[in-house]
mmCIF file of C-alpha atoms and ligand atoms in Angstrom:
data_model
loop_
_atom_site.group_PDB
_atom_site.id
_atom_site.type_symbol
_atom_site.label_atom_id
_atom_site.label_comp_id
_atom_site.label_asym_id
_atom_site.label_seq_id
_atom_site.Cartn_x
_atom_site.Cartn_y
_atom_site.Cartn_z
ATOM 1 C CA UNK A 1 10.294 -88.722 -107.691
ATOM 2 C CA UNK A 2 6.974 -89.086 -109.617
ATOM 3 C CA UNK A 3 4.362 -91.061 -108.027
ATOM 4 C CA UNK A 4 1.570 -92.671 -110.039
ATOM 5 C CA UNK A 5 -1.835 -91.377 -109.141
ATOM 6 C CA UNK A 6 -3.935 -94.275 -107.593
ATOM 7 C CA UNK A 7 -6.542 -95.229 -110.066
ATOM 8 C CA UNK A 8 -10.003 -94.066 -108.886
ATOM 9 C CA UNK A 9 -12.348 -96.884 -109.349
ATOM 10 C CA UNK A 10 -16.182 -97.024 -109.124
ATOM 11 C CA UNK A 11 -17.480 -100.340 -108.388
ATOM 12 C CA UNK A 12 -19.298 -101.060 -111.558
ATOM 13 C CA UNK A 13 -21.349 -103.929 -110.702
ATOM 14 C CA UNK A 14 -23.312 -103.888 -113.866
ATOM 15 C CA UNK A 15 -20.536 -103.763 -116.383
ATOM 16 C CA UNK A 16 -22.125 -106.325 -118.580
ATOM 17 C CA UNK A 17 -25.330 -104.326 -118.508
ATOM 18 C CA UNK A 18 -23.818 -100.969 -119.069
ATOM 19 C CA UNK A 19 -25.652 -98.496 -121.155
ATOM 20 C CA UNK A 20 -24.142 -98.173 -124.752
ATOM 21 C CA UNK A 21 -24.407 -94.311 -124.826
ATOM 22 C CA UNK A 22 -22.578 -94.023 -128.257
ATOM 23 C CA UNK A 23 -24.739 -96.752 -129.697
ATOM 24 C CA UNK A 24 -27.857 -94.989 -128.628
ATOM 25 C CA UNK A 25 -26.670 -91.627 -130.032
ATOM 26 C CA UNK A 26 -25.492 -93.293 -133.165
ATOM 27 C CA UNK A 27 -28.770 -94.980 -133.867
ATOM 28 C CA UNK A 28 -30.656 -92.921 -136.260
ATOM 29 C CA UNK A 29 -33.802 -94.592 -135.245
ATOM 30 C CA UNK A 30 -33.445 -92.788 -131.943
ATOM 31 C CA UNK A 31 -35.085 -89.394 -132.454
ATOM 32 C CA UNK A 32 -36.187 -88.361 -128.962
ATOM 33 C CA UNK A 33 -34.177 -88.791 -125.795
ATOM 34 C CA UNK A 34 -36.065 -87.891 -122.524
ATOM 35 C CA UNK A 35 -33.998 -87.400 -119.368
ATOM 36 C CA UNK A 36 -36.127 -87.974 -116.269
ATOM 37 C CA UNK A 37 -35.417 -88.154 -112.468
ATOM 38 C CA UNK A 38 -36.133 -86.675 -109.253
ATOM 39 C CA UNK A 39 -34.981 -83.120 -108.317
ATOM 40 C CA UNK A 40 -31.380 -82.023 -108.568
ATOM 41 C CA UNK A 41 -29.832 -85.352 -109.730
ATOM 42 C CA UNK A 42 -28.486 -84.111 -112.957
ATOM 43 C CA UNK A 43 -30.996 -84.218 -115.647
ATOM 44 C CA UNK A 44 -30.199 -80.925 -117.246
ATOM 45 C CA UNK A 45 -26.561 -81.771 -117.199
ATOM 46 C CA UNK A 46 -27.035 -85.335 -118.668
ATOM 47 C CA UNK A 47 -29.361 -84.039 -121.412
ATOM 48 C CA UNK A 48 -26.876 -81.185 -122.460
ATOM 49 C CA UNK A 49 -24.017 -83.725 -122.334
ATOM 50 C CA UNK A 50 -25.916 -86.229 -124.502
ATOM 51 C CA UNK A 51 -26.979 -83.644 -126.884
ATOM 52 C CA UNK A 52 -23.491 -82.096 -127.307
ATOM 53 C CA UNK A 53 -21.984 -85.578 -127.770
ATOM 54 C CA UNK A 54 -24.485 -86.517 -130.326
ATOM 55 C CA UNK A 55 -24.005 -83.259 -132.293
ATOM 56 C CA UNK A 56 -20.199 -83.709 -132.166
ATOM 57 C CA UNK A 57 -20.778 -87.168 -133.557
ATOM 58 C CA UNK A 58 -22.585 -85.609 -136.675
ATOM 59 C CA UNK A 59 -26.260 -85.475 -135.728
ATOM 60 C CA UNK A 60 -28.505 -82.534 -135.977
ATOM 61 C CA UNK A 61 -29.621 -82.031 -132.484
ATOM 62 C CA UNK A 62 -31.773 -79.813 -130.271
ATOM 63 C CA UNK A 63 -31.697 -79.863 -126.676
ATOM 64 C CA UNK A 64 -34.891 -78.573 -124.836
ATOM 65 C CA UNK A 65 -33.655 -77.550 -121.335
ATOM 66 C CA UNK A 66 -35.727 -76.517 -118.414
ATOM 67 C CA UNK A 67 -34.352 -74.091 -116.000
ATOM 68 C CA UNK A 68 -30.745 -74.601 -116.637
ATOM 69 C CA UNK A 69 -28.177 -73.028 -114.278
ATOM 70 C CA UNK A 70 -27.307 -69.486 -115.430
ATOM 71 C CA UNK A 71 -23.630 -70.363 -116.317
ATOM 72 C CA UNK A 72 -24.545 -73.516 -118.065
ATOM 73 C CA UNK A 73 -27.173 -71.650 -120.164
ATOM 74 C CA UNK A 74 -24.555 -68.954 -121.029
ATOM 75 C CA UNK A 75 -22.021 -71.522 -122.172
ATOM 76 C CA UNK A 76 -24.644 -72.652 -124.646
ATOM 77 C CA UNK A 77 -25.427 -69.163 -125.850
ATOM 78 C CA UNK A 78 -28.783 -69.006 -124.114
ATOM 79 C CA UNK A 79 -29.428 -65.693 -122.564
ATOM 80 C CA UNK A 80 -33.034 -65.366 -122.497
ATOM 81 C CA UNK A 81 -36.297 -67.507 -122.320
ATOM 82 C CA UNK A 82 -37.539 -66.930 -125.638
ATOM 83 C CA UNK A 83 -38.761 -70.371 -126.656
ATOM 84 C CA UNK A 84 -36.610 -70.296 -129.970
ATOM 85 C CA UNK A 85 -33.759 -72.950 -130.400
ATOM 86 C CA UNK A 86 -30.471 -71.057 -130.662
ATOM 87 C CA UNK A 87 -27.338 -72.530 -132.326
ATOM 88 C CA UNK A 88 -24.706 -73.573 -129.921
ATOM 89 C CA UNK A 89 -21.351 -72.077 -131.270
ATOM 90 C CA UNK A 90 -18.149 -74.036 -130.905
ATOM 91 C CA UNK A 91 -19.667 -77.623 -131.640
ATOM 92 C CA UNK A 92 -16.944 -79.603 -133.109
ATOM 93 C CA UNK A 93 -17.419 -81.552 -136.262
ATOM 94 C CA UNK A 94 -20.050 -81.762 -138.875
ATOM 95 C CA UNK A 95 -23.103 -81.913 -136.681
ATOM 96 C CA UNK A 96 -25.041 -79.094 -135.105
ATOM 97 C CA UNK A 97 -26.662 -78.403 -131.845
ATOM 98 C CA UNK A 98 -29.452 -75.847 -131.021
ATOM 99 C CA UNK A 99 -30.399 -75.284 -127.552
ATOM 100 C CA UNK A 100 -33.479 -73.761 -125.934
ATOM 101 C CA UNK A 101 -34.969 -73.086 -122.587
ATOM 102 C CA UNK A 102 -38.566 -73.853 -122.104
ATOM 103 C CA UNK A 103 -40.804 -70.872 -121.494
ATOM 104 C CA UNK A 104 -43.748 -72.556 -120.078
ATOM 105 C CA UNK A 105 -46.172 -69.555 -120.229
ATOM 106 C CA UNK A 106 -45.109 -68.687 -123.720
ATOM 107 C CA UNK A 107 -45.589 -72.342 -124.940
ATOM 108 C CA UNK A 108 -49.099 -72.340 -123.590
ATOM 109 C CA UNK A 109 -49.811 -68.991 -125.113
ATOM 110 C CA UNK A 110 -48.824 -70.318 -128.451
ATOM 111 C CA UNK A 111 -51.110 -73.381 -128.118
ATOM 112 C CA UNK A 112 -54.043 -71.014 -127.446
ATOM 113 C CA UNK A 113 -53.013 -68.590 -130.271
ATOM 114 C CA UNK A 114 -52.578 -71.467 -132.831
ATOM 115 C CA UNK A 115 -56.118 -72.802 -132.128
ATOM 116 C CA UNK A 116 -58.245 -69.935 -131.473
ATOM 117 C CA UNK A 117 -59.676 -66.958 -133.466
ATOM 118 C CA UNK A 118 -57.797 -63.789 -132.382
ATOM 119 C CA UNK A 119 -60.692 -62.422 -130.354
ATOM 120 C CA UNK A 120 -61.266 -65.755 -128.687
ATOM 121 C CA UNK A 121 -57.445 -66.144 -127.986
ATOM 122 C CA UNK A 122 -57.378 -62.573 -126.359
ATOM 123 C CA UNK A 123 -60.290 -63.585 -124.184
ATOM 124 C CA UNK A 124 -58.579 -66.700 -122.986
ATOM 125 C CA UNK A 125 -55.199 -65.148 -122.692
ATOM 126 C CA UNK A 126 -56.554 -62.395 -120.346
ATOM 127 C CA UNK A 127 -58.616 -64.581 -118.274
ATOM 128 C CA UNK A 128 -56.959 -64.442 -114.713
ATOM 129 C CA UNK A 129 -57.512 -68.115 -114.315
ATOM 130 C CA UNK A 130 -55.610 -68.807 -117.488
ATOM 131 C CA UNK A 131 -52.925 -66.491 -116.256
ATOM 132 C CA UNK A 132 -52.604 -68.388 -113.025
ATOM 133 C CA UNK A 133 -52.826 -71.854 -114.728
ATOM 134 C CA UNK A 134 -50.298 -71.092 -117.327
ATOM 135 C CA UNK A 135 -47.745 -69.751 -114.983
ATOM 136 C CA UNK A 136 -47.889 -71.783 -111.906
ATOM 137 C CA UNK A 137 -50.186 -74.832 -111.872
ATOM 138 C CA UNK A 138 -48.382 -77.838 -110.735
ATOM 139 C CA UNK A 139 -47.977 -80.002 -113.863
ATOM 140 C CA UNK A 140 -48.292 -77.164 -116.428
ATOM 141 C CA UNK A 141 -44.392 -77.073 -116.757
ATOM 142 C CA UNK A 142 -44.335 -80.964 -117.394
ATOM 143 C CA UNK A 143 -47.088 -80.805 -119.847
ATOM 144 C CA UNK A 144 -45.741 -77.878 -121.731
ATOM 145 C CA UNK A 145 -42.270 -79.531 -122.009
ATOM 146 C CA UNK A 146 -44.179 -82.301 -123.902
ATOM 147 C CA UNK A 147 -46.169 -79.894 -125.989
ATOM 148 C CA UNK A 148 -42.927 -78.221 -127.122
ATOM 149 C CA UNK A 149 -41.469 -81.620 -127.748
ATOM 150 C CA UNK A 150 -44.344 -82.520 -130.002
ATOM 151 C CA UNK A 151 -44.019 -79.235 -131.932
ATOM 152 C CA UNK A 152 -40.399 -79.633 -132.439
ATOM 153 C CA UNK A 153 -40.702 -83.245 -133.478
ATOM 154 C CA UNK A 154 -43.563 -82.215 -136.008
ATOM 155 C CA UNK A 155 -41.251 -79.611 -137.687
ATOM 156 C CA UNK A 156 -38.684 -82.306 -138.566
ATOM 157 C CA UNK A 157 -35.781 -79.805 -138.432
ATOM 158 C CA UNK A 158 -33.770 -82.050 -136.054
ATOM 159 C CA UNK A 159 -32.914 -85.621 -136.392
ATOM 160 C CA UNK A 160 -32.387 -85.969 -132.443
ATOM 161 C CA UNK A 161 -34.274 -83.970 -129.751
ATOM 162 C CA UNK A 162 -32.923 -84.284 -126.259
ATOM 163 C CA UNK A 163 -35.519 -83.211 -123.673
ATOM 164 C CA UNK A 164 -34.743 -82.374 -120.146
ATOM 165 C CA UNK A 165 -37.622 -82.593 -117.552
ATOM 166 C CA UNK A 166 -38.640 -80.056 -114.907
ATOM 167 C CA UNK A 167 -37.252 -79.964 -111.399
ATOM 168 C CA UNK A 168 -40.187 -81.759 -109.803
ATOM 169 C CA UNK A 169 -39.881 -83.581 -106.467
ATOM 170 C CA UNK A 170 -40.891 -86.868 -108.161
ATOM 171 C CA UNK A 171 -39.812 -88.120 -111.499
ATOM 172 C CA UNK A 172 -43.307 -89.605 -112.053
ATOM 173 C CA UNK A 173 -44.856 -86.140 -112.208
ATOM 174 C CA UNK A 174 -43.699 -85.794 -115.683
ATOM 175 C CA UNK A 175 -45.769 -88.766 -116.776
ATOM 176 C CA UNK A 176 -48.602 -87.896 -114.547
ATOM 177 C CA UNK A 177 -48.918 -84.193 -115.725
ATOM 178 C CA UNK A 178 -51.038 -84.593 -118.945
ATOM 179 C CA UNK A 179 -53.617 -86.626 -116.938
ATOM 180 C CA UNK A 180 -53.733 -84.148 -114.191
ATOM 181 C CA UNK A 181 -53.884 -81.231 -116.505
ATOM 182 C CA UNK A 182 -56.578 -82.678 -118.702
ATOM 183 C CA UNK A 183 -58.538 -83.705 -115.724
ATOM 184 C CA UNK A 184 -58.706 -80.141 -114.804
ATOM 185 C CA UNK A 185 -59.263 -78.795 -118.250
ATOM 186 C CA UNK A 186 -61.902 -81.136 -119.168
ATOM 187 C CA UNK A 187 -63.446 -79.596 -116.297
ATOM 188 C CA UNK A 188 -66.097 -82.328 -115.652
ATOM 189 C CA UNK A 189 -65.403 -82.022 -111.843
ATOM 190 C CA UNK A 190 -65.505 -78.315 -111.913
ATOM 191 C CA UNK A 191 -68.530 -78.096 -114.122
ATOM 192 C CA UNK A 192 -70.463 -80.449 -111.952
ATOM 193 C CA UNK A 193 -69.553 -78.037 -109.054
ATOM 194 C CA UNK A 194 -70.399 -74.861 -110.815
ATOM 195 C CA UNK A 195 -73.496 -75.867 -112.927
ATOM 196 C CA UNK A 196 -76.906 -75.130 -111.448
ATOM 197 C CA UNK A 197 -78.371 -78.535 -110.755
ATOM 198 C CA UNK A 198 -81.010 -80.001 -113.160
ATOM 199 C CA UNK A 199 -83.129 -82.917 -113.202
ATOM 200 C CA UNK A 200 -82.119 -85.823 -111.001
ATOM 201 C CA UNK A 201 -78.806 -83.984 -110.243
ATOM 202 C CA UNK A 202 -81.250 -81.779 -108.178
ATOM 203 C CA UNK A 203 -80.979 -84.375 -105.447
ATOM 204 C CA UNK A 204 -77.275 -83.608 -105.140
ATOM 205 C CA UNK A 205 -77.775 -79.882 -105.312
ATOM 206 C CA UNK A 206 -77.934 -79.304 -101.523
ATOM 207 C CA UNK A 207 -74.642 -80.991 -101.098
ATOM 208 C CA UNK A 208 -72.986 -79.368 -104.084
ATOM 209 C CA UNK A 209 -74.321 -75.971 -102.970
ATOM 210 C CA UNK A 210 -72.430 -76.389 -99.834
ATOM 211 C CA UNK A 211 -69.214 -77.293 -101.778
ATOM 212 C CA UNK A 212 -69.781 -74.374 -104.033
ATOM 213 C CA UNK A 213 -70.294 -72.114 -101.259
ATOM 214 C CA UNK A 214 -67.125 -73.348 -99.557
ATOM 215 C CA UNK A 215 -65.165 -72.904 -102.851
ATOM 216 C CA UNK A 216 -66.637 -69.318 -103.151
ATOM 217 C CA UNK A 217 -65.452 -68.441 -99.665
ATOM 218 C CA UNK A 218 -62.066 -69.826 -100.218
ATOM 219 C CA UNK A 219 -61.335 -68.935 -103.852
ATOM 220 C CA UNK A 220 -63.640 -65.869 -104.316
ATOM 221 C CA UNK A 221 -66.841 -65.627 -106.357
ATOM 222 C CA UNK A 222 -64.947 -63.771 -109.179
ATOM 223 C CA UNK A 223 -62.342 -66.442 -109.317
ATOM 224 C CA UNK A 224 -64.962 -69.038 -109.896
ATOM 225 C CA UNK A 225 -66.486 -66.999 -112.493
ATOM 226 C CA UNK A 226 -63.292 -66.629 -114.234
ATOM 227 C CA UNK A 227 -62.716 -70.356 -113.909
ATOM 228 C CA UNK A 228 -66.088 -71.188 -115.427
ATOM 229 C CA UNK A 229 -65.638 -68.890 -118.286
ATOM 230 C CA UNK A 230 -62.181 -70.258 -119.096
ATOM 231 C CA UNK A 231 -63.331 -73.829 -118.932
ATOM 232 C CA UNK A 232 -66.066 -73.053 -121.295
ATOM 233 C CA UNK A 233 -63.893 -71.208 -123.692
ATOM 234 C CA UNK A 234 -61.158 -73.733 -123.497
ATOM 235 C CA UNK A 235 -63.663 -76.635 -124.029
ATOM 236 C CA UNK A 236 -65.230 -75.303 -127.290
ATOM 237 C CA UNK A 237 -61.579 -74.401 -128.418
ATOM 238 C CA UNK A 238 -60.127 -77.875 -128.266
ATOM 239 C CA UNK A 239 -63.100 -80.087 -128.150
ATOM 240 C CA UNK A 240 -61.507 -81.723 -125.083
ATOM 241 C CA UNK A 241 -58.069 -81.263 -123.939
ATOM 242 C CA UNK A 242 -57.861 -84.968 -123.166
ATOM 243 C CA UNK A 243 -57.299 -86.154 -126.777
ATOM 244 C CA UNK A 244 -54.562 -83.591 -127.269
ATOM 245 C CA UNK A 245 -52.805 -84.577 -124.154
ATOM 246 C CA UNK A 246 -53.226 -88.273 -125.206
ATOM 247 C CA UNK A 247 -51.606 -87.574 -128.738
ATOM 248 C CA UNK A 248 -48.550 -85.940 -127.023
ATOM 249 C CA UNK A 249 -48.129 -88.784 -124.576
ATOM 250 C CA UNK A 250 -48.248 -91.342 -127.239
ATOM 251 C CA UNK A 251 -45.101 -89.687 -128.717
ATOM 252 C CA UNK A 252 -43.357 -90.921 -125.623
ATOM 253 C CA UNK A 253 -44.423 -94.583 -126.410
ATOM 254 C CA UNK A 254 -43.137 -94.260 -130.012
ATOM 255 C CA UNK A 255 -40.451 -96.450 -131.306
ATOM 256 C CA UNK A 256 -38.105 -93.407 -132.018
ATOM 257 C CA UNK A 257 -38.211 -92.431 -128.201
ATOM 258 C CA UNK A 258 -35.805 -93.558 -125.480
ATOM 259 C CA UNK A 259 -36.009 -92.700 -121.857
ATOM 260 C CA UNK A 260 -32.796 -91.978 -119.679
ATOM 261 C CA UNK A 261 -33.437 -92.177 -115.973
ATOM 262 C CA UNK A 262 -31.064 -90.116 -114.065
ATOM 263 C CA UNK A 263 -30.621 -90.782 -110.235
ATOM 264 C CA UNK A 264 -28.305 -89.903 -107.441
ATOM 265 C CA UNK A 265 -26.798 -92.926 -105.585
ATOM 266 C CA UNK A 266 -28.991 -92.077 -102.601
ATOM 267 C CA UNK A 267 -31.842 -94.154 -101.264
ATOM 268 C CA UNK A 268 -34.708 -91.632 -102.032
ATOM 269 C CA UNK A 269 -33.545 -90.949 -105.572
ATOM 270 C CA UNK A 270 -32.767 -94.666 -106.352
ATOM 271 C CA UNK A 271 -36.229 -95.673 -105.060
ATOM 272 C CA UNK A 272 -37.692 -93.050 -107.218
ATOM 273 C CA UNK A 273 -35.827 -94.386 -110.173
ATOM 274 C CA UNK A 274 -37.032 -97.780 -109.366
ATOM 275 C CA UNK A 275 -40.656 -96.651 -109.401
ATOM 276 C CA UNK A 276 -40.182 -94.715 -112.703
ATOM 277 C CA UNK A 277 -38.506 -97.615 -114.341
ATOM 278 C CA UNK A 278 -41.409 -99.773 -113.357
ATOM 279 C CA UNK A 279 -43.881 -97.276 -114.720
ATOM 280 C CA UNK A 280 -42.299 -97.003 -118.008
ATOM 281 C CA UNK A 281 -42.431 -100.601 -118.394
ATOM 282 C CA UNK A 282 -46.106 -100.441 -117.545
ATOM 283 C CA UNK A 283 -46.695 -97.623 -119.978
ATOM 284 C CA UNK A 284 -44.644 -99.387 -122.681
ATOM 285 C CA UNK A 285 -42.280 -96.557 -122.917
ATOM 286 C CA UNK A 286 -38.627 -97.566 -124.008
ATOM 287 C CA UNK A 287 -35.991 -97.366 -121.561
ATOM 288 C CA UNK A 288 -32.363 -96.799 -122.673
ATOM 289 C CA UNK A 289 -31.154 -97.161 -119.153
ATOM 290 C CA UNK A 290 -30.228 -95.616 -115.680
ATOM 291 C CA UNK A 291 -27.579 -92.982 -115.098
ATOM 292 C CA UNK A 292 -26.398 -92.976 -111.512
ATOM 293 C CA UNK A 293 -24.851 -89.547 -111.457
ATOM 294 C CA UNK A 294 -22.386 -87.950 -108.890
ATOM 295 C CA UNK A 295 -21.014 -91.282 -107.567
ATOM 296 C CA UNK A 296 -17.966 -91.075 -105.285
ATOM 297 C CA UNK A 297 -15.210 -93.513 -106.188
ATOM 298 C CA UNK A 298 -12.151 -94.156 -104.208
ATOM 299 C CA UNK A 299 -8.530 -95.014 -104.718
ATOM 300 C CA UNK A 300 -8.090 -98.682 -105.458
ATOM 301 C CA UNK A 301 -5.404 -99.296 -102.722
ATOM 302 C CA UNK A 302 -7.040 -102.072 -100.697
ATOM 303 C CA UNK A 303 -7.808 -99.869 -97.684
ATOM 304 C CA UNK A 304 -11.251 -100.412 -96.249
ATOM 305 C CA UNK A 305 -13.467 -98.065 -94.255
ATOM 306 C CA UNK A 306 -13.178 -100.258 -91.098
ATOM 307 C CA UNK A 307 -9.352 -100.438 -91.610
ATOM 308 C CA UNK A 308 -8.990 -96.769 -91.966
ATOM 309 C CA UNK A 309 -11.051 -96.334 -88.690
ATOM 310 C CA UNK A 310 -9.277 -98.920 -86.808
ATOM 311 C CA UNK A 311 -5.822 -97.257 -87.784
ATOM 312 C CA UNK A 312 -7.235 -93.808 -86.717
ATOM 313 C CA UNK A 313 -8.314 -95.137 -83.414
ATOM 314 C CA UNK A 314 -4.990 -96.575 -82.852
ATOM 315 C CA UNK A 315 -3.112 -93.322 -83.694
ATOM 316 C CA UNK A 316 -5.311 -91.402 -81.302
ATOM 317 C CA UNK A 317 -4.040 -93.440 -78.303
ATOM 318 C CA UNK A 318 -0.596 -91.684 -78.886
ATOM 319 C CA UNK A 319 -0.597 -88.345 -77.463
ATOM 320 C CA UNK A 320 1.385 -86.499 -80.141
ATOM 321 C CA UNK A 321 0.057 -83.778 -82.493
ATOM 322 C CA UNK A 322 1.483 -85.504 -85.678
ATOM 323 C CA UNK A 323 -0.355 -88.663 -84.880
ATOM 324 C CA UNK A 324 -3.566 -86.708 -84.329
ATOM 325 C CA UNK A 325 -3.270 -85.082 -87.849
ATOM 326 C CA UNK A 326 -2.696 -88.519 -89.480
ATOM 327 C CA UNK A 327 -5.673 -89.818 -87.452
ATOM 328 C CA UNK A 328 -7.832 -86.851 -88.785
ATOM 329 C CA UNK A 329 -6.845 -87.651 -92.269
ATOM 330 C CA UNK A 330 -7.520 -91.421 -91.827
ATOM 331 C CA UNK A 331 -11.021 -90.462 -90.569
ATOM 332 C CA UNK A 332 -11.656 -88.423 -93.663
ATOM 333 C CA UNK A 333 -10.585 -91.415 -95.692
ATOM 334 C CA UNK A 334 -12.812 -93.696 -93.782
ATOM 335 C CA UNK A 335 -15.803 -91.373 -94.396
ATOM 336 C CA UNK A 336 -15.006 -91.432 -98.220
ATOM 337 C CA UNK A 337 -14.750 -95.241 -98.177
ATOM 338 C CA UNK A 338 -17.992 -95.449 -96.169
ATOM 339 C CA UNK A 339 -19.902 -93.152 -98.747
ATOM 340 C CA UNK A 340 -18.524 -95.210 -101.752
ATOM 341 C CA UNK A 341 -19.513 -98.375 -99.872
ATOM 342 C CA UNK A 342 -23.176 -97.107 -99.322
ATOM 343 C CA UNK A 343 -23.462 -95.980 -102.917
ATOM 344 C CA UNK A 344 -22.164 -99.389 -104.042
ATOM 345 C CA UNK A 345 -24.932 -101.040 -101.985
ATOM 346 C CA UNK A 346 -27.520 -98.708 -103.517
ATOM 347 C CA UNK A 347 -26.442 -99.510 -106.987
ATOM 348 C CA UNK A 348 -26.238 -103.117 -106.380
ATOM 349 C CA UNK A 349 -29.922 -103.311 -104.885
ATOM 350 C CA UNK A 350 -31.169 -101.630 -107.900
ATOM 351 C CA UNK A 351 -29.364 -104.008 -110.232
ATOM 352 C CA UNK A 352 -30.775 -106.874 -108.280
ATOM 353 C CA UNK A 353 -34.256 -105.687 -108.482
ATOM 354 C CA UNK A 354 -34.012 -104.605 -112.176
ATOM 355 C CA UNK A 355 -31.253 -106.973 -113.713
ATOM 356 C CA UNK A 356 -32.328 -106.103 -117.245
ATOM 357 C CA UNK A 357 -31.922 -102.195 -117.009
ATOM 358 C CA UNK A 358 -28.580 -101.243 -118.386
ATOM 359 C CA UNK A 359 -26.718 -98.789 -115.992
ATOM 360 C CA UNK A 360 -23.828 -96.411 -116.103
ATOM 361 C CA UNK A 361 -22.212 -94.628 -113.097
ATOM 362 C CA UNK A 362 -20.859 -91.240 -113.552
ATOM 363 C CA UNK A 363 -18.305 -89.837 -111.018
ATOM 364 C CA UNK A 364 -19.018 -86.656 -109.030
ATOM 365 C CA UNK A 365 -16.498 -84.113 -110.558
ATOM 366 C CA UNK A 366 -14.860 -81.798 -108.219
ATOM 367 C CA UNK A 367 -16.718 -78.709 -109.497
ATOM 368 C CA UNK A 368 -20.144 -77.843 -111.096
ATOM 369 C CA UNK A 369 -20.602 -78.605 -114.721
ATOM 370 C CA UNK A 370 -21.078 -75.160 -116.418
ATOM 371 C CA UNK A 371 -19.290 -75.137 -119.765
ATOM 372 C CA UNK A 372 -19.027 -77.164 -122.956
ATOM 373 C CA UNK A 373 -15.727 -78.775 -121.847
ATOM 374 C CA UNK A 374 -17.592 -80.024 -118.768
ATOM 375 C CA UNK A 375 -20.372 -81.273 -120.749
ATOM 376 C CA UNK A 376 -17.841 -83.142 -122.887
ATOM 377 C CA UNK A 377 -16.291 -84.512 -119.957
ATOM 378 C CA UNK A 378 -19.501 -85.738 -118.659
ATOM 379 C CA UNK A 379 -20.411 -87.075 -122.218
ATOM 380 C CA UNK A 380 -17.111 -89.220 -122.096
ATOM 381 C CA UNK A 381 -17.887 -90.545 -118.681
ATOM 382 C CA UNK A 382 -21.387 -91.506 -119.895
ATOM 383 C CA UNK A 383 -20.039 -93.232 -122.915
ATOM 384 C CA UNK A 384 -17.128 -94.732 -120.934
ATOM 385 C CA UNK A 385 -14.496 -93.236 -123.098
ATOM 386 C CA UNK A 386 -12.974 -90.899 -120.484
HETATM 387 N N1 ATP B 1 -21.291 -85.589 -112.269
HETATM 388 C C1 ATP B 1 -21.339 -84.467 -111.654
HETATM 389 N N2 ATP B 1 -20.270 -83.809 -111.035
HETATM 390 C C2 ATP B 1 -20.265 -82.636 -110.437
HETATM 391 N N3 ATP B 1 -21.404 -81.926 -110.672
HETATM 392 C C3 ATP B 1 -22.507 -82.368 -111.158
HETATM 393 C C4 ATP B 1 -22.529 -83.428 -111.835
HETATM 394 N N4 ATP B 1 -23.645 -83.552 -112.471
HETATM 395 C C5 ATP B 1 -24.408 -82.447 -112.117
HETATM 396 N N5 ATP B 1 -23.599 -81.618 -111.425
HETATM 397 C C6 ATP B 1 -23.899 -80.355 -110.875
HETATM 398 O O1 ATP B 1 -25.153 -80.572 -110.122
HETATM 399 C C7 ATP B 1 -26.055 -79.454 -110.160
HETATM 400 C C8 ATP B 1 -27.337 -80.027 -110.410
HETATM 401 O O2 ATP B 1 -27.315 -80.694 -111.740
HETATM 402 P P1 ATP B 1 -28.660 -80.479 -112.711
HETATM 403 O O3 ATP B 1 -28.906 -78.975 -112.853
HETATM 404 O O4 ATP B 1 -28.155 -81.029 -114.141
HETATM 405 O O5 ATP B 1 -29.678 -81.294 -112.143
HETATM 406 P P2 ATP B 1 -31.174 -81.366 -112.375
HETATM 407 O O6 ATP B 1 -31.567 -82.741 -112.165
HETATM 408 O O7 ATP B 1 -31.395 -80.824 -113.743
HETATM 409 O O8 ATP B 1 -31.817 -80.474 -111.263
HETATM 410 P P3 ATP B 1 -33.358 -79.799 -111.276
HETATM 411 O O9 ATP B 1 -34.265 -81.101 -110.831
HETATM 412 O O10 ATP B 1 -33.301 -78.742 -110.240
HETATM 413 O O11 ATP B 1 -33.736 -79.459 -112.651
HETATM 414 C C9 ATP B 1 -25.516 -78.506 -111.242
HETATM 415 O O12 ATP B 1 -24.750 -77.562 -110.512
HETATM 416 C C10 ATP B 1 -24.525 -79.295 -111.979
HETATM 417 O O13 ATP B 1 -23.430 -78.539 -112.574
HETATM 418 MG MG1 MG B 2 -32.770 -79.149 -114.242
#
């Protein structure tokens, strides 16, 4: 006897406001898609899935990934961090997909090399402060992702660039990075601390001396000298990092850019998505919609969590082993129903707070997404064609 598998449903409360993923990818006016969200929610997976789907629908696509899991990277033909887009074999159809992993330090080095004379570039590249900044300063990775996006966009090789964003705790870090980095590199604050006081600033010098002294103790005098040399070199080189950061930032506000916010159906990630959506509106950055990823659906058979719990409790009153097993299974079922109920609540709250934001829920697959077929499956789920 063959039993029909119960249909697994995800309560899609925002069906009318569903993200139309295929329309987004087909629109030639969309040239940049940026996938943002808090850590671990599925940004890399979503970026790669959108990029592959667009390529298989005929577009010339590049996906800029950041720290992809090793197996996913391998499935896209990425074996090393070399900052070069590599063609992904096995793309079906007439389009094409190139993929690359961002090498943050290499991208920074290239910026320096492109703008400085060879001697000056060497001076900067060897400066210990530069080495630290380019490989580990919070915000550098976010900024360099934008920098690389700017370069790829200017080359005009691709008609769609999909950008993954770094695994920061907060999605907002991506938008705050240019400001953070340019504040540091403009160096006004540090210059003030490090310069010998002149004129009226002398009044402050006692206080500043104390700060500089403290910094010297904590950071070491050599470090501060390196920092000062670096900032001076950097300043003359770029005539202010701020304008550069602003130019890159403005690409994110351009008509051809669309943001996709990814969240997990959990309070912290949904809260973060809420802040991010509001911030995008504030910055006039175009939002394509919200992807709620790894949602747990359940069989549509009319059983509720309370019903399953009650039935389990009743079974436990009988003292027989079979009834105990059945009660355990019902308890598992009750847990699953409770999870999908909580997730549904999270999504409804978001929809109430942001009624105009199109949303799509992607179910949690049983295993990780680590190959092109997995990406195609996610693509189908995103587009509602699964
Ligand atoms: N819908 C899904 N079903 C099952 N597994 C998923 C799904 N989406 C993502 N994953 C898995 O979850 C893990 C995290 O996903 P991913 O790397 O895309 O997240 P991320 O937001 O890029 O994380 P990070 O912030 O660390 O960069 C991966 O192992 C991925 O294969
Ligand atoms: Mg990632």
